[in-house]
Short mmCIF file of C-alpha atoms in Angstrom, two decimals:
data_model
loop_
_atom_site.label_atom_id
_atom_site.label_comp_id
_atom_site.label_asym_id
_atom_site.label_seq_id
_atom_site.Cartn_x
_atom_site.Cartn_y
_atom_site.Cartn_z
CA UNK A 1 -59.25 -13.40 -69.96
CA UNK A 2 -62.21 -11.72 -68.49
CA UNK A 3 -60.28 -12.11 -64.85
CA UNK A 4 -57.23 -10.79 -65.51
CA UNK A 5 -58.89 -7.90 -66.85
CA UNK A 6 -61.30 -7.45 -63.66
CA UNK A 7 -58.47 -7.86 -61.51
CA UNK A 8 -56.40 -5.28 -63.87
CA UNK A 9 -59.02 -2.92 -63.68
CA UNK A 10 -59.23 -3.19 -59.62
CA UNK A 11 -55.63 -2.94 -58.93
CA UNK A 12 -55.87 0.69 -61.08
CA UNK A 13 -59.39 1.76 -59.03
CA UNK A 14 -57.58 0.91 -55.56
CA UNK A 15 -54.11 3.13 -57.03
CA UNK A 16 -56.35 5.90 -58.21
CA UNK A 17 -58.21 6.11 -54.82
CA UNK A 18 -55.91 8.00 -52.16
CA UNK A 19 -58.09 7.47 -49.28
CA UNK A 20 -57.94 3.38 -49.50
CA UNK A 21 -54.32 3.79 -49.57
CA UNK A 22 -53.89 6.22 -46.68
CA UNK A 23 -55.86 3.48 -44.62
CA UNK A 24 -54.33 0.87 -45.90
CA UNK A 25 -50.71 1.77 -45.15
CA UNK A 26 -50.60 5.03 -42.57
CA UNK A 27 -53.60 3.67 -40.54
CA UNK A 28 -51.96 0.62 -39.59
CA UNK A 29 -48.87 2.37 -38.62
CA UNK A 30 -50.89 5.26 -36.28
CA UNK A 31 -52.85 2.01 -34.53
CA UNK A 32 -49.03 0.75 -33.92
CA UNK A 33 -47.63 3.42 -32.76
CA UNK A 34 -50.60 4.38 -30.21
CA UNK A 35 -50.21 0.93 -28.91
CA UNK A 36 -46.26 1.51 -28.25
CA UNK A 37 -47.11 4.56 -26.22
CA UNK A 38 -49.59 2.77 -24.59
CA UNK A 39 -47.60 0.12 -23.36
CA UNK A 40 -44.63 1.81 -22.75
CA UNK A 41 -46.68 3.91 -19.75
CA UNK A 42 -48.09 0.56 -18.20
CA UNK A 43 -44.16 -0.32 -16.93
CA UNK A 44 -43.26 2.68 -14.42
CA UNK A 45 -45.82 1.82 -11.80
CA UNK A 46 -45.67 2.39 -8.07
CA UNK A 47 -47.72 1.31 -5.19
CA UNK A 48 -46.83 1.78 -1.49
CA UNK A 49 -47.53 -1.08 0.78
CA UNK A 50 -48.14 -1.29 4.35
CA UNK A 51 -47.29 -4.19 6.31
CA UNK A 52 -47.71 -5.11 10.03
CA UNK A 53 -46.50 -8.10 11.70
CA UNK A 54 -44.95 -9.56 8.39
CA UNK A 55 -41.86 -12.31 8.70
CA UNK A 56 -39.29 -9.71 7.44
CA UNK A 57 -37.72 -12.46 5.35
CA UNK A 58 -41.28 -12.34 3.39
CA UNK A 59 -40.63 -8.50 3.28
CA UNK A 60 -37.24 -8.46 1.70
CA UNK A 61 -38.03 -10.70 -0.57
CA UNK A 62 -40.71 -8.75 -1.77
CA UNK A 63 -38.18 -5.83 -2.31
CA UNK A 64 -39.18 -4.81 -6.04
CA UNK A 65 -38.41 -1.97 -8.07
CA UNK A 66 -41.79 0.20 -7.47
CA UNK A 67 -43.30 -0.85 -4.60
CA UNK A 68 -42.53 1.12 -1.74
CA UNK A 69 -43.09 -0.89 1.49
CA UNK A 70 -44.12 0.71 4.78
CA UNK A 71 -44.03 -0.82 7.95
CA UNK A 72 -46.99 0.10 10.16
CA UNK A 73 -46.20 -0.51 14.38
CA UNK A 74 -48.34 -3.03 15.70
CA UNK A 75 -51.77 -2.60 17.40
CA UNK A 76 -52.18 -3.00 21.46
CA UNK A 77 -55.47 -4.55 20.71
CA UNK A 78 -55.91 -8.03 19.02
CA UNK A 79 -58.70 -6.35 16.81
CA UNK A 80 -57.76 -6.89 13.44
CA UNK A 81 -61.15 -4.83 12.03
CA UNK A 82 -61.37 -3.99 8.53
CA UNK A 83 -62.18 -0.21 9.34
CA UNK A 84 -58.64 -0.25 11.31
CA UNK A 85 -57.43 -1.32 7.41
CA UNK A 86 -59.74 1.13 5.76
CA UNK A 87 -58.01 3.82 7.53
CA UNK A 88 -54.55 2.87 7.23
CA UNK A 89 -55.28 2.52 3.65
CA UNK A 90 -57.20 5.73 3.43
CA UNK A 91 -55.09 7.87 5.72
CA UNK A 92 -51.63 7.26 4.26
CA UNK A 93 -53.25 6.52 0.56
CA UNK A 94 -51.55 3.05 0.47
CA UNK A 95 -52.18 1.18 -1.87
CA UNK A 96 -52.99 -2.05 0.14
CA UNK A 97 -52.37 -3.40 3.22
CA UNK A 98 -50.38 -6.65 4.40
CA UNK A 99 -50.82 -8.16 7.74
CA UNK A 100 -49.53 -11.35 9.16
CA UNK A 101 -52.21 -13.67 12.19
CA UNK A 102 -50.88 -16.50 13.58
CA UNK A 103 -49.00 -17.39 9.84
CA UNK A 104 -51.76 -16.38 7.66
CA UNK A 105 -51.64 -13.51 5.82
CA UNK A 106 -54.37 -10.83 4.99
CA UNK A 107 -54.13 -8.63 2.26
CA UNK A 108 -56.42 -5.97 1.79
CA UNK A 109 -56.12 -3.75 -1.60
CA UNK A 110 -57.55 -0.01 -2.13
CA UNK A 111 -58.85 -1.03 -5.02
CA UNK A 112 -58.31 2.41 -6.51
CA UNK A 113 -55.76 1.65 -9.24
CA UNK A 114 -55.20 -1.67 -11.14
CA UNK A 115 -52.33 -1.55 -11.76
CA UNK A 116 -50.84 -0.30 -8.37
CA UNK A 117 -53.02 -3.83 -6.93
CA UNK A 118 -51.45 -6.13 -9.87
CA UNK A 119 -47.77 -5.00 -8.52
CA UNK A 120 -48.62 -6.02 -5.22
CA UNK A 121 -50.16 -9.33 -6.12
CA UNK A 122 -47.17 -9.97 -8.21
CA UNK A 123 -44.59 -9.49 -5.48
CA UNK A 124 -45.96 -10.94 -3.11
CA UNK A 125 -46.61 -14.25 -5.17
CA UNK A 126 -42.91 -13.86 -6.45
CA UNK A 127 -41.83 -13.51 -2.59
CA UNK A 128 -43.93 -16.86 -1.42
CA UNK A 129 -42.29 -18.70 -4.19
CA UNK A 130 -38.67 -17.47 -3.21
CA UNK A 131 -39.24 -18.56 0.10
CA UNK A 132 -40.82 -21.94 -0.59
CA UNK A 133 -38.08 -23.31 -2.96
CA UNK A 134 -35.14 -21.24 0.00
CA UNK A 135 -37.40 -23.68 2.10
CA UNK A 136 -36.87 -27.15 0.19
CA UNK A 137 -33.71 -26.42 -0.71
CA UNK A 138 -33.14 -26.40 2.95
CA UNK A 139 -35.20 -29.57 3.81
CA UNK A 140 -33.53 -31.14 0.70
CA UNK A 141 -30.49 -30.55 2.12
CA UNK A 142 -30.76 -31.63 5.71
CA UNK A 143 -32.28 -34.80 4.03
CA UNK A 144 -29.28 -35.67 2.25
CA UNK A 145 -26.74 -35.08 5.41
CA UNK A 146 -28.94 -37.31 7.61
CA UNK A 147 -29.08 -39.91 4.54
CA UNK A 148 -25.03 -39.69 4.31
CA UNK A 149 -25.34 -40.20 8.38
CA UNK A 150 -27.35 -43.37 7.59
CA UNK A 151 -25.02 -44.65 5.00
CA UNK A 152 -22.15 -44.48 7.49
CA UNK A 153 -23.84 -46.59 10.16
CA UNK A 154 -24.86 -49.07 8.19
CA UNK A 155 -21.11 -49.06 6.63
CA UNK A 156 -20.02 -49.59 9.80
CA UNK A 157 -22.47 -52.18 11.07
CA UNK A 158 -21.79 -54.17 7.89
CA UNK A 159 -18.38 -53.87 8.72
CA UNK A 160 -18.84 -55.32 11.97
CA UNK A 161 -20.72 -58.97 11.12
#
């Protein structure tokens, strides 16, 4: 009995007390709301990208919506420096830099904005992954014509004895 009564008695404090319900009920709903607004701004990102002696199928398939890529002429010199980056960065305000060395490929990011950096990261992962599976699908492929060609002279061998 003594229980229900406490209990009773603490249900009618917490309806009597306005403040407990304004943070139980509108608090909540301001914290959600602030979070909607907050990530609603996080999707219209933009970065611009320079690249310089990229495969250009690497550069199409990076084509995303907000990333602007720029393609930089190349260099007479072999010096690939990281002040020549700086300043391309710098100069233009890219956001980073891609450049392509006997197949490897440097990145270099400003650094200034997260989110700008994550968009490039993101792409260009994305594009590696395109063109590795365009890449087996194509080995794949050429595997299974030469097996057919196999299949066919040994038919015809067998036929033979």
């Amino acid at each position: 009995m003594r229980t229900i009564a406490m209990i009773r008695r603490i249900l009618t404090e917490l309806l009597r007390d306005k403040r407990t319900l304004a943070l139980m009920f509108a608090a909540p709903l301001l914290i959600l709301t602030l979070l909607y607004f907050l990530f609603q701004g996080a999707g219209n990102t933009s970065a611009d990208l320079a690249v310089q002696s990229v495969d250009d199928d690497l550069v199409s398939a990076m084509q995303v919506d907000g990333l602007h890529i720029h393609k930089i002429p190349e260099r007479q010199t072999t010096d690939q420096s990281s002040n020549y980056t700086e300043r391309i960065i710098r100069d233009n305000d890219y956001a980073g830099f891609l450049c392509q060395n006997d197949g490897s490929l440097h990145l270099t990011l400003a650094g200034a904005d997260e989110a700008q950096s994550g968009l490039i990261l993101q792409s260009l992962k994305a594009a590696q992954a395109e063109l590795s599976g365009k890449a087996a699908s194509a080995t794949i492929a050429s595997q299974a014509a030469a097996l057919t060609q196999l299949e066919s002279t040994v038919a015809a061998l067998t036929s033979r004895l």
